[in-house]
PDB file of C-alpha atoms in Angstrom:
ATOM      1  CA  MET A1274      19.917  15.303  -1.266  1.00 79.00           C
ATOM      2  CA  ALA A1275      17.188  16.982  -3.482  1.00 87.00           C
ATOM      3  CA  ASN A1276      17.049  16.650  -7.320  1.00 91.00           C
ATOM      4  CA  GLU A1277      17.496  20.219  -8.349  1.00 91.00           C
ATOM      5  CA  ARG A1278      17.128  19.359 -12.048  1.00 91.00           C
ATOM      6  CA  LEU A1279      13.802  17.709 -11.596  1.00 92.00           C
ATOM      7  CA  ARG A1280      12.434  20.760  -9.351  1.00 91.00           C
ATOM      8  CA  GLY A1281      14.129  23.139 -11.994  1.00 92.00           C
ATOM      9  CA  ALA A1282      12.546  21.678 -15.135  1.00 93.00           C
ATOM     10  CA  ILE A1283       9.067  21.373 -13.537  1.00 93.00           C
ATOM     11  CA  VAL A1284       9.276  25.259 -12.543  1.00 93.00           C
ATOM     12  CA  GLU A1285      10.258  25.911 -15.882  1.00 91.00           C
ATOM     13  CA  SER A1286       7.609  23.991 -17.475  1.00 93.00           C
ATOM     14  CA  GLY A1287       5.244  26.406 -15.529  1.00 93.00           C
ATOM     15  CA  MET A1288       3.048  23.524 -14.060  1.00 93.00           C
ATOM     16  CA  THR A1289       2.378  22.546 -10.398  1.00 93.00           C
ATOM     17  CA  LEU A1290       3.169  19.384  -8.733  1.00 92.00           C
ATOM     18  CA  ASP A1291      -0.332  18.511  -9.076  1.00 93.00           C
ATOM     19  CA  GLN A1292      -0.730  19.184 -12.532  1.00 93.00           C
ATOM     20  CA  VAL A1293       2.575  16.988 -13.116  1.00 93.00           C
ATOM     21  CA  GLY A1294       1.108  14.195 -10.902  1.00 91.00           C
ATOM     22  CA  ALA A1295      -2.233  14.261 -12.760  1.00 92.00           C
ATOM     23  CA  ARG A1296      -0.337  13.871 -15.984  1.00 91.00           C
ATOM     24  CA  LEU A1297       1.419  10.820 -15.092  1.00 90.00           C
ATOM     25  CA  GLY A1298      -1.316   9.369 -12.913  1.00 88.00           C
ATOM     26  CA  VAL A1299       0.395   9.769  -9.593  1.00 88.00           C
ATOM     27  CA  SER A1300      -0.142  11.811  -6.695  1.00 90.00           C
ATOM     28  CA  ALA A1301       1.713  15.330  -6.038  1.00 91.00           C
ATOM     29  CA  LYS A1302       3.237  13.715  -2.935  1.00 90.00           C
ATOM     30  CA  THR A1303       4.924  11.462  -5.009  1.00 90.00           C
ATOM     31  CA  VAL A1304       6.305  13.901  -7.520  1.00 91.00           C
ATOM     32  CA  GLU A1305       7.581  16.106  -4.210  1.00 91.00           C
ATOM     33  CA  ARG A1306       8.988  12.599  -3.070  1.00 89.00           C
ATOM     34  CA  TRP A1307      11.182  12.142  -6.368  1.00 90.00           C
ATOM     35  CA  ILE A1308      12.157  15.788  -6.007  1.00 91.00           C
ATOM     36  CA  ASN A1309      13.397  15.480  -2.384  1.00 89.00           C
ATOM     37  CA  HIS A1310      14.969  12.470  -2.185  1.00 83.00           C
ATOM     38  CA  ALA A1311      17.194  12.073  -5.443  1.00 74.00           C
ATOM     39  CA  LYS A1312      18.267   8.585  -4.528  1.00 72.00           C
ATOM     40  CA  ARG A1313      14.587   7.260  -4.389  1.00 74.00           C
ATOM     41  CA  LYS A1314      14.117   7.527  -8.311  1.00 78.00           C
ATOM     42  CA  PRO A1315      10.833   6.736 -10.116  1.00 84.00           C
ATOM     43  CA  TYR A1316       9.986   3.645 -11.577  1.00 79.00           C
ATOM     44  CA  ARG A1317      11.527   3.504 -15.537  1.00 76.00           C
ATOM     45  CA  ARG A1318       8.000   4.061 -17.156  1.00 78.00           C
ATOM     46  CA  PHE A1319       7.932   7.271 -14.910  1.00 86.00           C
ATOM     47  CA  GLN A1320      11.224   8.566 -15.635  1.00 86.00           C
ATOM     48  CA  TYR A1321      10.596   8.245 -19.557  1.00 83.00           C
ATOM     49  CA  ALA A1322       6.966   9.611 -18.711  1.00 87.00           C
ATOM     50  CA  THR A1323       8.405  12.748 -16.998  1.00 92.00           C
ATOM     51  CA  ALA A1324      11.120  13.161 -19.240  1.00 89.00           C
ATOM     52  CA  SER A1325       8.699  13.743 -22.210  1.00 89.00           C
ATOM     53  CA  LEU A1326       6.446  15.498 -20.105  1.00 92.00           C
ATOM     54  CA  LEU A1327       8.851  17.961 -19.331  1.00 92.00           C
ATOM     55  CA  GLN A1328      11.007  17.986 -22.651  1.00 90.00           C
ATOM     56  CA  CYS A1329      14.164  16.715 -20.982  1.00 86.00           C
ATOM     57  CA  GLU A1330      16.409  13.784 -21.457  1.00 83.00           C
ATOM     58  CA  VAL A1331      16.138  11.058 -18.900  1.00 82.00           C
ATOM     59  CA  SER A1332      19.705  11.180 -18.558  1.00 80.00           C
ATOM     60  CA  TYR A1333      19.514  14.840 -17.383  1.00 85.00           C
ATOM     61  CA  LEU A1334      16.692  14.408 -14.822  1.00 87.00           C
ATOM     62  CA  TRP A1335      18.462  11.062 -13.506  1.00 83.00           C
ATOM     63  CA  PRO A1336      22.025  11.064 -14.536  1.00 80.00           C
ATOM     64  CA  GLU A1337      22.715   7.742 -12.650  1.00 66.00           C
ATOM     65  CA  GLU A1338      19.849   5.792 -14.178  1.00 54.00           C
ATOM     66  CA  GLN A1339      20.281   1.902 -13.523  1.00 52.00           C
ATOM     67  CA  THR A1340      20.864  -0.731 -15.947  1.00 53.00           C
ATOM     68  CA  SER A1341      18.228  -3.718 -16.131  1.00 54.00           C
ATOM     69  CA  ALA A1342      20.640  -5.729 -14.718  1.00 56.00           C
ATOM     70  CA  GLU A1343      21.067  -3.647 -11.378  1.00 57.00           C
ATOM     71  CA  VAL A1344      17.215  -3.304 -11.309  1.00 58.00           C
ATOM     72  CA  THR A1345      16.999  -6.886 -11.380  1.00 61.00           C
ATOM     73  CA  GLU A1346      19.556  -7.361  -8.802  1.00 62.00           C
ATOM     74  CA  ALA A1347      17.953  -4.726  -6.440  1.00 60.00           C
ATOM     75  CA  GLY A1348      14.893  -6.610  -6.927  1.00 62.00           C
ATOM     76  CA  ASN A1349      16.118 -10.214  -5.807  1.00 77.00           C
ATOM     77  CA  ALA A1350      17.140  -8.516  -2.698  1.00 85.00           C
ATOM     78  CA  GLU A1351      13.796  -6.690  -1.952  1.00 91.00           C
ATOM     79  CA  LEU A1352      12.183 -10.364  -1.736  1.00 92.00           C
ATOM     80  CA  VAL A1353      12.993 -11.471   1.758  1.00 94.00           C
ATOM     81  CA  LYS A1354      10.537 -14.784   1.669  1.00 94.00           C
ATOM     82  CA  LEU A1355       8.055 -16.465  -0.334  1.00 95.00           C
ATOM     83  CA  TYR A1356       5.508 -18.342   1.016  1.00 95.00           C
ATOM     84  CA  PRO A1357       3.083 -20.279  -1.062  1.00 94.00           C
ATOM     85  CA  HIS A1358       0.000 -19.462   0.521  1.00 92.00           C
ATOM     86  CA  ARG A1359      -0.907 -17.030   3.656  1.00 93.00           C
ATOM     87  CA  SER A1360      -1.754 -20.001   5.967  1.00 89.00           C
ATOM     88  CA  VAL A1361       1.935 -20.930   6.484  1.00 94.00           C
ATOM     89  CA  VAL A1362       3.024 -17.520   7.104  1.00 94.00           C
ATOM     90  CA  PRO A1363       4.181 -17.675  11.011  1.00 92.00           C
ATOM     91  CA  LYS A1364       1.434 -15.694  13.290  1.00 87.00           C
ATOM     92  CA  GLN A1365       4.503 -14.116  14.890  1.00 91.00           C
ATOM     93  CA  LEU A1366       5.639 -12.394  11.463  1.00 94.00           C
ATOM     94  CA  TRP A1367       2.456 -10.263  11.284  1.00 91.00           C
ATOM     95  CA  ASN A1368       2.689  -8.700  14.727  1.00 92.00           C
ATOM     96  CA  LYS A1369       6.571  -8.229  14.856  1.00 94.00           C
ATOM     97  CA  LEU A1370       6.353  -6.243  11.829  1.00 95.00           C
ATOM     98  CA  TYR A1371       3.805  -4.053  12.830  1.00 96.00           C
ATOM     99  CA  GLU A1372       5.234  -3.902  16.388  1.00 96.00           C
ATOM    100  CA  GLN A1373       8.420  -2.397  14.822  1.00 94.00           C
ATOM    101  CA  THR A1374       6.727   0.049  12.721  1.00 95.00           C
ATOM    102  CA  ARG A1375       7.443   4.013  13.365  1.00 94.00           C
ATOM    103  CA  GLU A1376       5.838   5.679  10.527  1.00 93.00           C
ATOM    104  CA  SER A1377       3.867   3.569   8.166  1.00 94.00           C
ATOM    105  CA  PHE A1378       1.128   1.026   9.309  1.00 97.00           C
ATOM    106  CA  ASP A1379      -1.038   0.627   6.507  1.00 98.00           C
ATOM    107  CA  VAL A1380      -3.664  -2.524   5.898  1.00 98.00           C
ATOM    108  CA  VAL A1381      -5.342  -2.795   2.305  1.00 98.00           C
ATOM    109  CA  VAL A1382      -7.610  -5.375   2.084  1.00 97.00           C
ATOM    110  CA  TYR A1383     -11.295  -6.492   0.899  1.00 96.00           C
ATOM    111  CA  SER A1384     -12.319  -7.747   4.324  1.00 95.00           C
ATOM    112  CA  GLY A1385      -8.913  -9.132   6.279  1.00 94.00           C
ATOM    113  CA  PHE A1386     -11.618 -10.605   8.522  1.00 95.00           C
ATOM    114  CA  TRP A1387      -9.019 -12.945  10.230  1.00 93.00           C
ATOM    115  CA  LEU A1388      -7.068 -10.092  11.366  1.00 94.00           C
ATOM    116  CA  THR A1389      -9.731  -8.589  12.963  1.00 96.00           C
ATOM    117  CA  GLU A1390     -10.173 -11.772  15.423  1.00 94.00           C
ATOM    118  CA  ASP A1391      -6.593 -11.339  16.467  1.00 94.00           C
ATOM    119  CA  ALA A1392      -6.361  -9.719  19.982  1.00 96.00           C
ATOM    120  CA  SER A1393      -2.943  -9.151  19.773  1.00 96.00           C
ATOM    121  CA  PHE A1394      -3.281  -7.167  16.529  1.00 96.00           C
ATOM    122  CA  HIS A1395      -5.924  -4.784  18.186  1.00 97.00           C
ATOM    123  CA  ARG A1396      -3.179  -4.445  21.090  1.00 97.00           C
ATOM    124  CA  ILE A1397      -0.655  -3.398  18.589  1.00 97.00           C
ATOM    125  CA  VAL A1398      -2.786  -0.910  17.027  1.00 97.00           C
ATOM    126  CA  LYS A1399      -3.747   0.631  20.210  1.00 97.00           C
ATOM    127  CA  GLU A1400      -0.065   0.857  21.286  1.00 97.00           C
ATOM    128  CA  LYS A1401       0.936   2.386  18.058  1.00 97.00           C
ATOM    129  CA  SER A1402      -1.690   4.889  18.398  1.00 97.00           C
ATOM    130  CA  SER A1403      -0.460   5.766  21.824  1.00 97.00           C
ATOM    131  CA  ASP A1404       2.862   6.413  20.142  1.00 96.00           C
ATOM    132  CA  GLY A1405       1.475   8.356  17.551  1.00 96.00           C
ATOM    133  CA  VAL A1406       2.142   6.140  14.878  1.00 96.00           C
ATOM    134  CA  PRO A1407      -0.575   6.906  11.575  1.00 97.00           C
ATOM    135  CA  ILE A1408      -2.429   3.936  10.993  1.00 98.00           C
ATOM    136  CA  ARG A1409      -4.574   3.378   7.782  1.00 98.00           C
ATOM    137  CA  PHE A1410      -7.129   0.710   7.439  1.00 98.00           C
ATOM    138  CA  MET A1411      -8.492   0.451   3.661  1.00 98.00           C
ATOM    139  CA  LEU A1412     -11.274  -2.065   3.335  1.00 98.00           C
ATOM    140  CA  GLY A1413     -13.649  -2.893   0.328  1.00 97.00           C
ATOM    141  CA  ASP A1414     -16.926  -0.997  -0.025  1.00 97.00           C
ATOM    142  CA  PRO A1415     -19.415  -3.877   0.638  1.00 96.00           C
ATOM    143  CA  ASP A1416     -21.918  -2.474  -1.714  1.00 95.00           C
ATOM    144  CA  CYS A1417     -19.578  -1.944  -4.707  1.00 96.00           C
ATOM    145  CA  PRO A1418     -19.086  -3.850  -7.763  1.00 96.00           C
ATOM    146  CA  ALA A1419     -15.811  -4.866  -7.323  1.00 96.00           C
ATOM    147  CA  VAL A1420     -16.644  -6.539  -3.883  1.00 96.00           C
ATOM    148  CA  ALA A1421     -19.163  -8.418  -5.606  1.00 96.00           C
ATOM    149  CA  VAL A1422     -17.082  -9.676  -8.283  1.00 95.00           C
ATOM    150  CA  ARG A1423     -14.191 -10.830  -5.600  1.00 94.00           C
ATOM    151  CA  GLY A1424     -17.182 -12.844  -4.110  1.00 95.00           C
ATOM    152  CA  GLU A1425     -17.943 -14.590  -6.876  1.00 93.00           C
ATOM    153  CA  ASP A1426     -14.532 -15.276  -7.627  1.00 91.00           C
ATOM    154  CA  GLU A1427     -13.900 -16.725  -4.247  1.00 89.00           C
ATOM    155  CA  GLY A1428     -17.262 -18.708  -4.907  1.00 89.00           C
ATOM    156  CA  ILE A1429     -19.053 -16.975  -1.658  1.00 92.00           C
ATOM    157  CA  GLY A1430     -21.081 -14.636  -3.327  1.00 93.00           C
ATOM    158  CA  PRO A1431     -22.453 -12.038  -1.047  1.00 94.00           C
ATOM    159  CA  ALA A1432     -20.679 -13.438   2.287  1.00 94.00           C
ATOM    160  CA  MET A1433     -17.703 -11.400   0.918  1.00 95.00           C
ATOM    161  CA  ALA A1434     -19.915  -8.175   1.534  1.00 96.00           C
ATOM    162  CA  SER A1435     -20.794  -9.700   4.995  1.00 96.00           C
ATOM    163  CA  LYS A1436     -17.438 -10.553   5.975  1.00 96.00           C
ATOM    164  CA  ILE A1437     -16.374  -6.486   5.563  1.00 97.00           C
ATOM    165  CA  ARG A1438     -19.197  -5.576   7.779  1.00 96.00           C
ATOM    166  CA  ASN A1439     -18.480  -7.982  10.259  1.00 96.00           C
ATOM    167  CA  ALA A1440     -14.775  -6.961   9.984  1.00 97.00           C
ATOM    168  CA  LEU A1441     -15.626  -3.481  10.606  1.00 97.00           C
ATOM    169  CA  VAL A1442     -18.001  -4.651  13.613  1.00 96.00           C
ATOM    170  CA  ASN A1443     -14.751  -6.152  15.091  1.00 97.00           C
ATOM    171  CA  TYR A1444     -12.838  -3.083  14.560  1.00 97.00           C
ATOM    172  CA  ARG A1445     -15.334  -0.734  16.735  1.00 96.00           C
ATOM    173  CA  PRO A1446     -12.937  -0.285  19.385  1.00 96.00           C
ATOM    174  CA  LEU A1447     -10.360   1.048  17.309  1.00 97.00           C
ATOM    175  CA  PHE A1448     -12.648   4.039  16.019  1.00 96.00           C
ATOM    176  CA  GLY A1449     -11.968   7.451  17.140  1.00 94.00           C
ATOM    177  CA  LEU A1450      -8.309   6.451  18.184  1.00 97.00           C
ATOM    178  CA  PRO A1451      -5.589   8.910  17.718  1.00 97.00           C
ATOM    179  CA  GLY A1452      -4.139   8.729  14.231  1.00 96.00           C
ATOM    180  CA  VAL A1453      -6.318   5.608  13.289  1.00 97.00           C
ATOM    181  CA  GLU A1454      -7.851   6.111  10.210  1.00 97.00           C
ATOM    182  CA  PHE A1455     -10.701   3.980   8.151  1.00 98.00           C
ATOM    183  CA  ARG A1456     -11.729   4.214   4.628  1.00 97.00           C
ATOM    184  CA  LEU A1457     -13.700   2.201   2.024  1.00 97.00           C
ATOM    185  CA  HIS A1458     -12.292   1.552  -1.392  1.00 97.00           C
ATOM    186  CA  ARG A1459     -13.937   0.666  -4.551  1.00 96.00           C
ATOM    187  CA  THR A1460     -10.989  -0.698  -6.266  1.00 95.00           C
ATOM    188  CA  THR A1461     -10.125  -4.242  -7.797  1.00 94.00           C
ATOM    189  CA  LEU A1462      -7.526  -5.557  -5.347  1.00 92.00           C
ATOM    190  CA  TYR A1463      -4.656  -8.024  -7.007  1.00 92.00           C
ATOM    191  CA  ASN A1464      -3.181  -7.974  -3.659  1.00 94.00           C
ATOM    192  CA  SER A1465      -4.347  -7.513  -0.200  1.00 96.00           C
ATOM    193  CA  LEU A1466      -1.007  -5.465   1.357  1.00 97.00           C
ATOM    194  CA  TYR A1467      -0.131  -5.147   4.794  1.00 97.00           C
ATOM    195  CA  ARG A1468       2.808  -2.499   5.095  1.00 97.00           C
ATOM    196  CA  ALA A1469       5.158  -1.778   8.028  1.00 96.00           C
ATOM    197  CA  ASP A1470       7.355   1.080   7.256  1.00 95.00           C
ATOM    198  CA  ASP A1471       9.827  -0.717   4.788  1.00 93.00           C
ATOM    199  CA  GLU A1472       8.824  -4.091   4.733  1.00 96.00           C
ATOM    200  CA  MET A1473       5.446  -5.345   3.514  1.00 97.00           C
ATOM    201  CA  LEU A1474       3.339  -8.700   3.016  1.00 97.00           C
ATOM    202  CA  ALA A1475       1.702  -8.786  -0.139  1.00 97.00           C
ATOM    203  CA  ASN A1476      -0.901 -11.684  -0.344  1.00 96.00           C
ATOM    204  CA  GLY A1477      -1.906 -12.054  -4.215  1.00 93.00           C
ATOM    205  CA  HIS A1478      -5.532 -12.824  -5.133  1.00 92.00           C
ATOM    206  CA  LEU A1479      -6.052 -15.840  -7.341  1.00 89.00           C
ATOM    207  CA  TYR A1480      -9.119 -16.570  -9.078  1.00 90.00           C
ATOM    208  CA  GLY A1481     -11.446 -19.114  -7.671  1.00 88.00           C
ATOM    209  CA  VAL A1482      -9.127 -19.261  -4.242  1.00 87.00           C
ATOM    210  CA  GLY A1483      -9.635 -17.327  -1.159  1.00 87.00           C
ATOM    211  CA  ALA A1484      -6.657 -15.196   0.090  1.00 87.00           C
ATOM    212  CA  TYR A1485      -5.553 -17.582   2.486  1.00 88.00           C
ATOM    213  CA  MET A1486      -4.841 -20.142   0.043  1.00 90.00           C
ATOM    214  CA  ALA A1487      -2.679 -17.516  -2.109  1.00 93.00           C
ATOM    215  CA  PRO A1488       0.919 -16.630  -1.702  1.00 95.00           C
ATOM    216  CA  VAL A1489       2.428 -14.306   0.062  1.00 96.00           C
ATOM    217  CA  LEU A1490       5.513 -12.168  -0.704  1.00 96.00           C
ATOM    218  CA  HIS A1491       7.666 -10.818   2.326  1.00 96.00           C
ATOM    219  CA  ILE A1492       9.505  -7.938   0.673  1.00 96.00           C
ATOM    220  CA  GLN A1493      11.483  -4.918   2.088  1.00 93.00           C
ATOM    221  CA  ARG A1494      12.902  -1.876   0.523  1.00 88.00           C
ATOM    222  CA  VAL A1495      16.145  -1.572  -0.431  1.00 83.00           C
ATOM    223  CA  PRO A1496      18.473   1.203  -2.317  1.00 74.00           C
ATOM    224  CA  GLY A1497      17.516   1.008  -6.020  1.00 71.00           C
ATOM    225  CA  GLY A1498      14.770  -1.764  -5.828  1.00 76.00           C
ATOM    226  CA  GLU A1499      11.543  -0.928  -7.340  1.00 78.00           C
ATOM    227  CA  LEU A1500       9.155  -3.676  -6.227  1.00 86.00           C
ATOM    228  CA  PHE A1501       8.697  -2.248  -2.548  1.00 90.00           C
ATOM    229  CA  ASP A1502       7.546   1.004  -4.037  1.00 85.00           C
ATOM    230  CA  ALA A1503       5.422  -0.267  -6.879  1.00 85.00           C
ATOM    231  CA  TYR A1504       3.356  -1.907  -4.196  1.00 91.00           C
ATOM    232  CA  ALA A1505       3.664   1.092  -1.844  1.00 90.00           C
ATOM    233  CA  GLU A1506       2.462   3.564  -4.766  1.00 87.00           C
ATOM    234  CA  SER A1507      -0.355   1.129  -5.291  1.00 90.00           C
ATOM    235  CA  ILE A1508      -1.405   1.603  -1.686  1.00 93.00           C
ATOM    236  CA  GLU A1509      -1.456   5.496  -1.934  1.00 91.00           C
ATOM    237  CA  ARG A1510      -3.909   5.126  -4.996  1.00 89.00           C
ATOM    238  CA  VAL A1511      -6.138   3.118  -3.053  1.00 94.00           C
ATOM    239  CA  TRP A1512      -6.057   5.660  -0.128  1.00 95.00           C
ATOM    240  CA  GLU A1513      -6.739   8.694  -1.979  1.00 91.00           C
ATOM    241  CA  THR A1514      -9.654   7.336  -4.031  1.00 92.00           C
ATOM    242  CA  ALA A1515     -11.327   5.812  -0.707  1.00 96.00           C
ATOM    243  CA  ARG A1516     -13.862   7.090   1.084  1.00 96.00           C
ATOM    244  CA  PRO A1517     -13.411   7.940   4.912  1.00 96.00           C
ATOM    245  CA  ILE A1518     -15.711   6.419   7.522  1.00 96.00           C
ATOM    246  CA  SER A1519     -15.925   7.682  11.173  1.00 93.00           C
ATOM    247  CA  SER A1520     -17.769   4.288  12.513  1.00 93.00           C
ATOM    248  CA  PRO A1521     -18.718   0.712  11.508  1.00 91.00           C
ATOM    249  CA  THR A1522     -22.306   1.660  10.625  1.00 88.00           C
ATOM    250  CA  ASP A1523     -21.007   4.352   8.323  1.00 85.00           C
ATOM    251  CA  LEU A1524     -22.003   2.521   5.243  1.00 80.00           C
ATOM    252  CA  GLY A1525     -25.529   3.452   3.881  1.00 62.00           C
ATOM    253  CA  GLY A1526     -26.547   0.049   5.355  1.00 45.00           C
ATOM    254  CA  THR A1527     -26.970  -2.006   8.435  1.00 38.00           C
ATOM    255  CA  THR A1528     -24.005  -4.028   9.853  1.00 36.00           C
ATOM    256  CA  ALA A1529     -25.860  -6.521  11.494  1.00 33.00           C
TER     257      ALA A1529
END
């Protein structure tokens, strides 16, 4: 069911979806989802920002706005499990999630090197490619300042950039597969994100600690929840600003 009130308010404003998204700091596709899926409401901060932009009351655009208690309860339901660090997450969980995906297969990391050496993960990527599932890899640009800072934060310095280049070499067999896309981002990642449809593993980044020792949240999308969508929106922002590459050597430098 569509949110016709929101659609009408945008039309009345004379703005396009691109313009609304730009003013709110989200993508046009996100605004379109708010319109086409009335039950998938934006986060509270976006509800108020949208209402202000369109000069409407929040209660008019979203008549059934949730209470804080309801949002909190939904958030609790979104958390499947908390792992104290990535190294204790069962290996089969990563593969299980990606094996089940039908619509969204995303990997957002700086290098995620450990995953590039997993033969079973490569097999899953190839199978999902054959099934027509869109697969998006977002790795850090090895020459960008954010990667250099992360390397220093982890105490490995330039090795972080080298790990990214080596990860891309390991992914060489996946380049060119139908539906598989690689992009390099220059963002400051606060989490490595692994999305499979409506489930996600969010591996936090801690100063001075490698990601393998940082906590991992296993979360799922539930009606009324905001946690999953917050991470999902972050993925879209990284994707939109990242640079597409067509091969492991498309870096402006060497991959050796």
